[in-house]
XYZ file of C-alpha atoms in Angstrom:
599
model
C 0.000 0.000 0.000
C 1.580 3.339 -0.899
C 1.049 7.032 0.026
C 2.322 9.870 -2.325
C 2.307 13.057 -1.347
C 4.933 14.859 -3.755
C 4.982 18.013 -5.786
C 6.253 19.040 -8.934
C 5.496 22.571 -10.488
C 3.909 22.564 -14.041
C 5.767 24.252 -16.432
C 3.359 26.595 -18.554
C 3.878 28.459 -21.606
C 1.832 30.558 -23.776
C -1.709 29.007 -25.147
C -3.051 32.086 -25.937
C -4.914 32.878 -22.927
C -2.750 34.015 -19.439
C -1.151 31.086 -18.127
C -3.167 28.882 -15.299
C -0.508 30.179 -12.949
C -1.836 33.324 -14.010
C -5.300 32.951 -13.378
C -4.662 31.685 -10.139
C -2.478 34.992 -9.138
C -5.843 37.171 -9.615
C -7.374 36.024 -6.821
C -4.657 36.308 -4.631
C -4.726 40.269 -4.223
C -7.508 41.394 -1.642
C -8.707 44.959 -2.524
C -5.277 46.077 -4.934
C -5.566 45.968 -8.710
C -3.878 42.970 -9.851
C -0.827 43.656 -12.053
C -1.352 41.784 -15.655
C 0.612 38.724 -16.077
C 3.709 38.632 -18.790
C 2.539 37.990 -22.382
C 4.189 34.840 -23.833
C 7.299 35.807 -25.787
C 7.345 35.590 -29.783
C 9.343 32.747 -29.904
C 6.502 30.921 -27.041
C 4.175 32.247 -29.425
C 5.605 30.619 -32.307
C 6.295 27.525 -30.463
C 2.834 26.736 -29.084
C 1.607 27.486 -32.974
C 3.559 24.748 -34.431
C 2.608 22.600 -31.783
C -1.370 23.613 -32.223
C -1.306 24.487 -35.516
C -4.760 22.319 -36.433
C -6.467 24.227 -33.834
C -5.189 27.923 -34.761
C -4.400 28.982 -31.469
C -4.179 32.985 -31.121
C -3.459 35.194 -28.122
C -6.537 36.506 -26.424
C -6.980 40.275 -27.587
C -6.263 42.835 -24.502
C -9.549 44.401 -24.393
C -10.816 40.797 -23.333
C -7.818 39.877 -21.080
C -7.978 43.799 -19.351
C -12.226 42.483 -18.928
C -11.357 39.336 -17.113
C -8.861 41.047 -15.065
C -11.528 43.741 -14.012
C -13.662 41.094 -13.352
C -11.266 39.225 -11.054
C -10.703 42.740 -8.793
C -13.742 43.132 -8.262
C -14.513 39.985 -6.942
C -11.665 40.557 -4.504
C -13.785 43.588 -3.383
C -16.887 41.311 -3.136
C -15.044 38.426 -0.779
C -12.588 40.861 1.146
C -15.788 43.757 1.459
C -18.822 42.196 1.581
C -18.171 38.467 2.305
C -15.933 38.419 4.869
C -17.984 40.559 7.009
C -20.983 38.261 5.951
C -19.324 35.503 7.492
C -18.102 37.325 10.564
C -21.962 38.201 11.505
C -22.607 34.615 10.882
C -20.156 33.369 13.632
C -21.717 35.894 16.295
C -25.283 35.308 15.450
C -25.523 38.908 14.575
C -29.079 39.211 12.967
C -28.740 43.442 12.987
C -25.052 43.236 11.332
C -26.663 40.675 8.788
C -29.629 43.046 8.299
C -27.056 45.981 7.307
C -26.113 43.883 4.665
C -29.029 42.990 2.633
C -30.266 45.473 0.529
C -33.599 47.818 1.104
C -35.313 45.946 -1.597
C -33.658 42.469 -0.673
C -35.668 39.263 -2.206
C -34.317 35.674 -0.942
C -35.507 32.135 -1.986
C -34.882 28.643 -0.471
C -35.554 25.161 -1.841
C -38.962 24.208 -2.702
C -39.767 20.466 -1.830
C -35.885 19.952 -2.318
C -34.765 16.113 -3.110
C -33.097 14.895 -0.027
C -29.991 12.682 -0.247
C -29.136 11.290 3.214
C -26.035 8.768 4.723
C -26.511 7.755 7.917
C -23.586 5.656 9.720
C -23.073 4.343 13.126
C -20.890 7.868 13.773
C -22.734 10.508 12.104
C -25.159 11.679 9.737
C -24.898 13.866 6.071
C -28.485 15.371 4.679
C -27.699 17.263 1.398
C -30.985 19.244 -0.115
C -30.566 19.748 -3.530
C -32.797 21.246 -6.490
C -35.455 19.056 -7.588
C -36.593 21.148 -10.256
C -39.761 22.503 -8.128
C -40.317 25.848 -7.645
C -38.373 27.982 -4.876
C -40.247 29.329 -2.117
C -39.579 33.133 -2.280
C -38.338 34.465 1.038
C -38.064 37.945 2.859
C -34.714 39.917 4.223
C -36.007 38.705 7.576
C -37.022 34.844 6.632
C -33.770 34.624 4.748
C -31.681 35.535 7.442
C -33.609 33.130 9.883
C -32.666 30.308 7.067
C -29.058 31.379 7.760
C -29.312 31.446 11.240
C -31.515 28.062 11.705
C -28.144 26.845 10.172
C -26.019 28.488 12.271
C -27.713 27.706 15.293
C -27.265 24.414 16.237
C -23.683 25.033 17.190
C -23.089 25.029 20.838
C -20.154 27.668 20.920
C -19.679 30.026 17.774
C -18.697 28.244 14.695
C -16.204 29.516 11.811
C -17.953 30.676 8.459
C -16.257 31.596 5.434
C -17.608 32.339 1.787
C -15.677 31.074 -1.163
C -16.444 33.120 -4.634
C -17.527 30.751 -7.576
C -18.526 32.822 -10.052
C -19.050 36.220 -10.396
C -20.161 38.505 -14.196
C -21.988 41.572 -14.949
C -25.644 40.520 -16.230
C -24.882 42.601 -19.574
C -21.564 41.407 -20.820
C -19.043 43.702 -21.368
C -21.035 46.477 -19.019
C -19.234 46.788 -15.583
C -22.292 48.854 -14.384
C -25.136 46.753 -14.805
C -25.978 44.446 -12.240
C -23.850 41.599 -11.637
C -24.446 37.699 -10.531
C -22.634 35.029 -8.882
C -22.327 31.903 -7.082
C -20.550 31.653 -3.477
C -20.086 28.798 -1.152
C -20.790 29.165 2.284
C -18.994 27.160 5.366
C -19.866 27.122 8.782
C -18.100 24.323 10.715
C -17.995 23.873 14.817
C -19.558 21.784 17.235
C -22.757 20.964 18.641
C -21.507 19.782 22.128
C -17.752 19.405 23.105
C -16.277 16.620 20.637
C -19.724 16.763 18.534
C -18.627 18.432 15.076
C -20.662 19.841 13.078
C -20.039 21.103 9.069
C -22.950 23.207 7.358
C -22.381 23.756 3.444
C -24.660 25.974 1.267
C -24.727 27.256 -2.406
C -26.080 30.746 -2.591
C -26.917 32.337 -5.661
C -26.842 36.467 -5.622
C -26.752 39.579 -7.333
C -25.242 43.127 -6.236
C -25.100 46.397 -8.053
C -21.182 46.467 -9.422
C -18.852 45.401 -6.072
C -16.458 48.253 -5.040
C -15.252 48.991 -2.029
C -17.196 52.156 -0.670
C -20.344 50.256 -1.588
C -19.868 47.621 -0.206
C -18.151 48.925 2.906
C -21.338 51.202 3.489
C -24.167 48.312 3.507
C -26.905 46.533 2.356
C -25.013 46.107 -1.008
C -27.322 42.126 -1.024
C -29.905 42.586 -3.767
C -31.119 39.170 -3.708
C -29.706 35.666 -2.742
C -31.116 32.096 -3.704
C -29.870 29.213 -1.064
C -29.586 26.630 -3.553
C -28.081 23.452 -1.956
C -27.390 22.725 1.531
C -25.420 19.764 3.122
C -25.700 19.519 6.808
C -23.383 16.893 8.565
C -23.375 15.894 12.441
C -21.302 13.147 14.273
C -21.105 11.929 17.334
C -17.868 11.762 17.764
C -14.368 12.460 15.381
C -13.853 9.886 12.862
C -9.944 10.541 13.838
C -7.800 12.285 15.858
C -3.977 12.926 16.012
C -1.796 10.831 17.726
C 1.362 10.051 15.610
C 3.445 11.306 18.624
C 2.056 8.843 21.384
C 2.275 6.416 19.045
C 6.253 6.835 18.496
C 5.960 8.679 14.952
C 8.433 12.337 15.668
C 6.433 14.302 13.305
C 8.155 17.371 14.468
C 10.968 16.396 12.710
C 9.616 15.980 9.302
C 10.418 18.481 6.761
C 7.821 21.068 6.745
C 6.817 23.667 4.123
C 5.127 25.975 6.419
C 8.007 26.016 8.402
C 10.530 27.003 5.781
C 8.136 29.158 4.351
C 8.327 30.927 8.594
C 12.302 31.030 7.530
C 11.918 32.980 4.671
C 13.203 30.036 2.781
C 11.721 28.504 -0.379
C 10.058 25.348 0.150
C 11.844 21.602 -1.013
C 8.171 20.823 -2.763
C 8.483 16.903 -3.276
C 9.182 15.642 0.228
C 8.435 12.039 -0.095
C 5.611 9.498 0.852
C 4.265 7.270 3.307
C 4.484 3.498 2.520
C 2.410 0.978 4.558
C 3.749 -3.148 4.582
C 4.227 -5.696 7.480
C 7.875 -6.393 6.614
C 8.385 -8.827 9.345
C 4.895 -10.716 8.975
C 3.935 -10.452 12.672
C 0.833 -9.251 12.011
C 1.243 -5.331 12.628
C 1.475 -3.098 9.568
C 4.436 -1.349 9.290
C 5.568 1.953 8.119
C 7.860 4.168 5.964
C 8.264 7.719 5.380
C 10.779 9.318 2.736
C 11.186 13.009 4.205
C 12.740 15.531 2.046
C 16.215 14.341 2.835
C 15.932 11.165 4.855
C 14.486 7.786 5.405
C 12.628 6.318 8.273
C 10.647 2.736 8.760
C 9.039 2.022 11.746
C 7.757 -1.076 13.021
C 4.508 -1.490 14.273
C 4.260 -2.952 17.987
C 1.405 -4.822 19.671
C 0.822 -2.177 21.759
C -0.382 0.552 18.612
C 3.328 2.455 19.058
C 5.663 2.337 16.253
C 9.775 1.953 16.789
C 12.409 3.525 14.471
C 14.270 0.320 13.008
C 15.858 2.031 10.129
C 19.497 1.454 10.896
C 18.749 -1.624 13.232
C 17.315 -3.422 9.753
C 20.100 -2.160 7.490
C 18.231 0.486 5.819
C 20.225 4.058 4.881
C 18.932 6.792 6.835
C 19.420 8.956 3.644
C 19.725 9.003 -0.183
C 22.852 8.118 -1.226
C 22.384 10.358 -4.080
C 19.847 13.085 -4.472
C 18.131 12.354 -8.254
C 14.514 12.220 -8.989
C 14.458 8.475 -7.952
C 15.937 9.790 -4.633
C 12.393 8.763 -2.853
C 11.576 6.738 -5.113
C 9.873 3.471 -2.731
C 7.808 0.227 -3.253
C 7.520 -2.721 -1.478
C 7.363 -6.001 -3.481
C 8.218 -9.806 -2.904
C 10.660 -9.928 -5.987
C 12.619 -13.027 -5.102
C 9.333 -15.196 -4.444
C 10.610 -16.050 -0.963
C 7.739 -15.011 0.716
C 8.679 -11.817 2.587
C 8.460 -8.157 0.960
C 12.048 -6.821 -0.523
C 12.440 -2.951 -1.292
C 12.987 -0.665 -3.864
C 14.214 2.383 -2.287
C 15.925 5.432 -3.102
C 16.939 4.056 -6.760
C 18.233 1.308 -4.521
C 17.098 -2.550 -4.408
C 17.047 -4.184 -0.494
C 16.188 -8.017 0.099
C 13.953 -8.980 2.932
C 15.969 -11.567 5.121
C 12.808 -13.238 6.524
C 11.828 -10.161 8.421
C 15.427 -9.101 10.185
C 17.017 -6.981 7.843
C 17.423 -5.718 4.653
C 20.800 -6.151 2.536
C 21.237 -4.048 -0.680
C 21.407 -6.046 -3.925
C 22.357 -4.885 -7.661
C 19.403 -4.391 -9.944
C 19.942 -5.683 -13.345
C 19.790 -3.276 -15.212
C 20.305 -0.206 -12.936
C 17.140 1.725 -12.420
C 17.052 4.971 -14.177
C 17.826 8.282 -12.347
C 14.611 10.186 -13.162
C 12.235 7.186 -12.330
C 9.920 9.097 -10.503
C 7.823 6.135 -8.823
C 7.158 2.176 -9.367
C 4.305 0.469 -9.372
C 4.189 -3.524 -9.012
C 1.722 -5.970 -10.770
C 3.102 -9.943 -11.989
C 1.669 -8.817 -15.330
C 2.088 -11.925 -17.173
C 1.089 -14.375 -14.664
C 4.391 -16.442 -14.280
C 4.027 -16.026 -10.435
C 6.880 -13.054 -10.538
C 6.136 -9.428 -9.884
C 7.376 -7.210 -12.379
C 7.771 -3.237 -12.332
C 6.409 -0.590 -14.379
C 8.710 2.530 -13.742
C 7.018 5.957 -14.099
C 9.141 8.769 -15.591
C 7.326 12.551 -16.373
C 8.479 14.518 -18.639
C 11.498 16.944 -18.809
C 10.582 20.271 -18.043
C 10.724 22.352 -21.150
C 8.754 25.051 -23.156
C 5.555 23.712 -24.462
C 2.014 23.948 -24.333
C -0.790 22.472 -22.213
C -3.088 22.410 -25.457
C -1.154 19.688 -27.505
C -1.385 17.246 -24.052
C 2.208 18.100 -22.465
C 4.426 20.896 -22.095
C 7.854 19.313 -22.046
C 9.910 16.482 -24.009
C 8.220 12.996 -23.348
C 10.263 10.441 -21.172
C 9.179 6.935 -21.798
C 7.753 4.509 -19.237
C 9.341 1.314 -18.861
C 7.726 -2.257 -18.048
C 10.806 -4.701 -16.678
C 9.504 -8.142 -16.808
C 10.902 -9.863 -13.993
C 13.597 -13.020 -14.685
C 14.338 -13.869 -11.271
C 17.501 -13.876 -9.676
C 17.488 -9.903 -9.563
C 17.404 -9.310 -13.234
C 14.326 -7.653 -15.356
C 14.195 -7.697 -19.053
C 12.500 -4.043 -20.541
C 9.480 -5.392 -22.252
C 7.969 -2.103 -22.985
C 7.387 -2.161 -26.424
C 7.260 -5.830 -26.906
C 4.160 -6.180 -24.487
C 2.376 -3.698 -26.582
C 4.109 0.089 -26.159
C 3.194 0.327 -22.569
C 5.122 3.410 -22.753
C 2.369 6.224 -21.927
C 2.341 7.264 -25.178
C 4.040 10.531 -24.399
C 1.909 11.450 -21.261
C 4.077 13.152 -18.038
C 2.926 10.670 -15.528
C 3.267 10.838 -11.852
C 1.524 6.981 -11.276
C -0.321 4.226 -12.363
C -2.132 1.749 -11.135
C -2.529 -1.688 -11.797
C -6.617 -3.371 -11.567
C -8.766 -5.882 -12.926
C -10.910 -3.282 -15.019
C -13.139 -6.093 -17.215
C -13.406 -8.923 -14.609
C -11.003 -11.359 -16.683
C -8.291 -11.772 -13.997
C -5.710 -10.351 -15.608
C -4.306 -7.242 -14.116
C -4.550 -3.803 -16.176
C -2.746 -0.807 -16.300
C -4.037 2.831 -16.227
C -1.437 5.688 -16.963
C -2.416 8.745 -15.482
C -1.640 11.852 -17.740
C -0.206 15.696 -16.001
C -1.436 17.222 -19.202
C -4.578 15.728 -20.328
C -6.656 12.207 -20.227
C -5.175 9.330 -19.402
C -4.947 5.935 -20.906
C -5.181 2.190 -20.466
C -3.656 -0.608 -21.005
C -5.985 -3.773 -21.301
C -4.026 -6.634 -20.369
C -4.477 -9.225 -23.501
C -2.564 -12.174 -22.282
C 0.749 -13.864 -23.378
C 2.212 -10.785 -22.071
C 0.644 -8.230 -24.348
C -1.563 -4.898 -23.961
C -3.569 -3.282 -25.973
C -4.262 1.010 -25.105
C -7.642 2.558 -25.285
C -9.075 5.669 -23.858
C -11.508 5.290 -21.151
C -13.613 8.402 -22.180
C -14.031 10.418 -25.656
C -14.341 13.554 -24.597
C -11.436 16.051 -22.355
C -12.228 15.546 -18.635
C -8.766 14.804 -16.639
C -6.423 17.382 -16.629
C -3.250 17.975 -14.098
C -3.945 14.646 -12.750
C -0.807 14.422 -9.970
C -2.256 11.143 -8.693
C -5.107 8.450 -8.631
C -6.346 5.590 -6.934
C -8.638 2.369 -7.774
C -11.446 0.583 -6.185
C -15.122 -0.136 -6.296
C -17.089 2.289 -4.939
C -20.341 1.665 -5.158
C -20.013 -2.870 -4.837
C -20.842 -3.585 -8.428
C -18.005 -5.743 -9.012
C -16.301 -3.455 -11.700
C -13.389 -1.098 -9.815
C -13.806 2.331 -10.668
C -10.585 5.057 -10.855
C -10.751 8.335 -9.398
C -8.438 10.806 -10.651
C -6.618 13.441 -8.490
C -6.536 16.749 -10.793
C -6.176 20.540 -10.212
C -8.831 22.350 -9.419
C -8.790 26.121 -9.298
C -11.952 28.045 -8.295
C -10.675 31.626 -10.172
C -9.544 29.878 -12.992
C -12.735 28.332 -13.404
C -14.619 31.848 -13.060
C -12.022 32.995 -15.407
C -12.862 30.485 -18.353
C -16.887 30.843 -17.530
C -16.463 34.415 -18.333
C -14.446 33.774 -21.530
C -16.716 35.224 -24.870
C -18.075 31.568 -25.690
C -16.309 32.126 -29.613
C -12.773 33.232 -27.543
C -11.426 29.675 -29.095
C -12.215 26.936 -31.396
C -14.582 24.781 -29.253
C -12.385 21.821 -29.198
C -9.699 24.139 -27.764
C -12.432 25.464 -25.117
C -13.118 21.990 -23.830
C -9.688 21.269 -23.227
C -8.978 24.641 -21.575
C -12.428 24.228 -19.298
C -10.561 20.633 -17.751
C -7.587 22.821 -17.205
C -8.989 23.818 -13.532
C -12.187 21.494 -13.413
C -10.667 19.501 -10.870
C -10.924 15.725 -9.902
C -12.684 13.036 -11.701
C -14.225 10.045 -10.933
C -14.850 7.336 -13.573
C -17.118 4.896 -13.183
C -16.971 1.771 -14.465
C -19.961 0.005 -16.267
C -18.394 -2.957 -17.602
C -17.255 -3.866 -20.660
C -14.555 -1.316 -20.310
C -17.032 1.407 -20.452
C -16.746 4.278 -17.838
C -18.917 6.840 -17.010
C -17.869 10.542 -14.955
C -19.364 11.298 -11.689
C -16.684 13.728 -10.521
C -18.913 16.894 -11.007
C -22.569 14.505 -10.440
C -21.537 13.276 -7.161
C -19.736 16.843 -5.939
C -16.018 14.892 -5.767
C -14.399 17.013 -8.371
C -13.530 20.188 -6.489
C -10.936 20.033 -4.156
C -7.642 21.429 -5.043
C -4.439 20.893 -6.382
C -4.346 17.397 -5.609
C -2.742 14.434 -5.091
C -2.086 10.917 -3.491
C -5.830 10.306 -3.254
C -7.069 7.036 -1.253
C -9.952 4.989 -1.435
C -10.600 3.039 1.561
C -13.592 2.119 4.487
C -12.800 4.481 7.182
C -16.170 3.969 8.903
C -16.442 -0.070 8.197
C -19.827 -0.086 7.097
C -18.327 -2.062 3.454
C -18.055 1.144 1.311
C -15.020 2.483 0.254
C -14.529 6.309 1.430
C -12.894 8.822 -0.520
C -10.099 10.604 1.166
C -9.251 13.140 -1.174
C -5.899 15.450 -0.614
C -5.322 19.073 -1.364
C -1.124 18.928 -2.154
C -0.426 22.350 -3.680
C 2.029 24.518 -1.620
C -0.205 26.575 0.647
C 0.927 30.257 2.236
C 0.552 29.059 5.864
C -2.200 26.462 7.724
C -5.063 28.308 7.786
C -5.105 28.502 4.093
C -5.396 25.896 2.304
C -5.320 25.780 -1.426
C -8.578 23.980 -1.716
């Protein structure tokens, strides 16, 4: 079982619209005008042109980029100005600060006879009230505001509230002083009684006369708001707490960002994993971390604690060289003797039954920029064989044409035994990811025939897979027809909903002003083939069904799993133990401090 948690920056150049980096940098201002992004040089011009040339890629004209940045200022006005004190009232229970802010002709709505999705467990209960096409029920400044509070109220001390922006646009394109419209989110999260949490999430739909600061600072600046969707969630009890320290695990001395970030240093970004196997077979899982610069593995006791064995089992405490394989880890039985052997740090350890590990050569050497492995006995000959993951070299390029630097193959190494793999990469089919930068894969059974498949996640675009066709051979299809993973830093496998057929969900960036950005894009801005792709650049995470037959269907955005950040290392697995798999989805881009993160 393996845990990822690295980062690697995406290297952006010129598509003819301001880079994703870019679009994420306009939100970050609160109430200054944000300074325009660099245009893409002529030669990044020219470069992403012969790379796009079917789809005629041009640069967006500046009276359209100058309207999207005017769009973005303003709704930093809206969430520094109006929002934020929004949510402040909200935490007191201030019904006369609220009242300032709706204005004199205020008209609400809530939910008419909503549909009512509901999870109950043994810990806690999730009610989500969504739009069932009825009509809303059309609501006063005072009845909206006891909506709000009824929400609020429940909490036994007073809970923190905060609005994210979704979308935001003048009614009348292209006319800043018309009235405009948006979407917001709005969190409230607490408790009801001391260890009782409690997490309140509602949609609001609104329009305000044009947001600037003086307006908004002076009040009742609300024209109308729609509550939309609510999801209310209680528990008992916390699913988790932290305890890594009584258990043994120094968490203090891992490298952290946050930390360096205090310093006034720039942050390492890839710092490693967390790697799960009972090395010794006594029943207790066992664990590894690779931290920025070292290594640690720690044995799980009877008692729950953990024990640093590192040295004590022959293990380096470091990399003995630092290369993009540096933390590179997987455990694996490669000898067939029964106990789990270790790739580590470019590095290949045998498992003496359980005591220690001695280093052994690899034949052939692993290659420095393998970025991660991923094990499978592909060809059923009872030997587990590797399939090495390598992205691509950082380089101009553009996001458009599915990359944006020079390819570096994948390998497959078949595994002979005694130590040595054979590369079978293009023999078993050109397993080679077909030019994708690729983080991970993952190995499953995706059309119930026993043999294990392989799915190639994709940095730039969709992924693809590999249907295992026997006699050591693949053949690569897409799983969907249409653009819908993009930035994908990792994924995981499993079947969610107990049909028998494992699903994937896909860990991709999400960005919530680049996706008001692209909604406020003139609909003709780009060909529309180029406007789908761009639209997956910050759509976030996906998950794909699977139907059978190797058919999938995508029920990121239908089932509300597809925005949650920059991710990556995603898990699937039953938290609660009621037989469904749980979706533990991470938020892994480099935040400003712990209070904000990126998601």
């Amino acid at each position: 079982m393996r845990g990822r948690g690295a980062f690697r920056p995406c290297f952006i150049c010129g598509i003819g619209l301001v880079s994703l980096s870019s679009l994420l940098a306009v939100s970050c201002g609160d109430s200054g005008r944000v300074t325009p992004p660099p245009l893409p040089t002529a030669e990044q011009s020219e470069q992403s042109s012969k790379e796009n040339t079917a789809e005629n890629v041009t640069l967006l004209r500046d009276e359209e980029k100058e309207y999207i940045w005017d769009l973005e200022h303003h709704g930093n006005l809206l969430v520094k100005f109006g929002f934020k004190p929004m949510a402040e009232a909200l935490t007191r229970a201030d019904r006369a600060a609220l009242v300032q802010i709706l204005g004199a002709n205020f008209s609400g709505q809530m939910l008419g006879n909503p549909r009512e999705i509901r999870m109950k467990s043994d810990f806690g209960e999730a009610v989500r009230l969504e739009d069932s096409g009825s009509a809303g029920i059309d609501l006063t400044a005072d009845a909206f505001i006891e909506q709000l509070l009824e929400l609020r109220r429940p909490f036994s001390q007073p809970p923190k509230a905060s609005f994210s922006l979704m979308t935001l646009s003048p009614t009348e394109r292209g006319n800043l002083e018309s009235e405009w419209q948006g979407t917001a989110m709005l969190r409230m999260w607490g408790e009801t009684r001391p260890s009782q949490p409690r997490e309140v999430t509602a949609f609001l739909a609104f329009r305000v006369a044009k947001p600037v600061r003086d307006r908004l600072s002076a009040g009742h600046w609300l024209g109308s708001c729609a509550i939309t969707q609510t999801l209310v969630a209680n528990a008992s009890h916390y699913l988790m707490r932290e305890s890594a320290k009584e258990r043994g695990i120094d968490v203090d001395s891992l490298y952290d960002t946050w930390k360096e970030r205090a310093k006034k240093k720039n942050p390492v970004g890839a710092v490693g994993g967390v790697y799960l196997c009972d090395f010794n077979r006594d029943g207790y899982m066992d664990i590894l971390l690779t931290d920025a610069q070292r290594f640690i593995l720690y044995q799980g006791l009877p008692d729950g604690k953990f024990k640093d064995v590192t040295t004590a089992v022959g293990l380096p405490a470091r990399p003995m060289t630092f290369t993009p394989s540096s933390h590179v880890a997987a455990f694996a039985d490669l000898d067939g003797d029964g106990w789990d052997d270790l790739i580590l740090g470019g590095q290949l350890y045998r498992n003496v039954e359980g005591k220690r590990f001695v280093q052994v050569p690899i034949q052939p050497a692993l290659p420095i920029d393998v970025l991660d492995v991923v094990v499978a006995d592909f060809d059923g000959d009872g030997k587990v064989d590797l399939y090495l993951l390598r992205p691509s070299e950082p380089s101009s390029g553009s996001w458009l044409s599915g990359r944006a630097g020079k390819p570096r193959p994948n390998k497959l190494w078949r595994n002979l035994g005694n130590w040595h793999f054979e590369d079978v990469t293009e023999s078993a089919g050109g397993v080679d990811g077909g030019g994708r930068s690729t983080f991970t894969a993952i190995w499953l059974d995706a059309n119930n025939d026993g043999r294990p498949d392989l799915y190639v996640i994709n940095e730039f675009g969709d992924g693809i897979l590999y249907v295992n066709q026997g006699g050591g051979k693949f053949k690569g299809q897409p799983i969907v027809g249409k653009p819908t993973d993009f930035g994908t830093m990792g994924a995981t496998a499993g079947d969610v909903d107990n049909d028998g057929n494992i699903d994937l969900y896909c860990g991709n960036m999400y960005s919530k002003a680049g996706s008001r950005v692209m909604s406020n894009l003139r609909s003709d801005a780009y060909p529309p083939e180029i406007m789908a792709r761009m639209r997956r650049f910050v759509a976030g995470s996906q998950l794909h069904k699977n139907l059978g037959n190797l058919q999938f269907e995508q029920m990121g955005p239908k089932w509300q799993i597809s925005g949650v950040g920059w991710a990556y290392a995603p898990a699937l697995v039953d938290l609660d133990n009621d037989g469904f798999l749980d979706l533990f989805a991470t938020c892994g881009y480099v935040s400003h401090d712990r209070s904000e993160p990126d998601g």
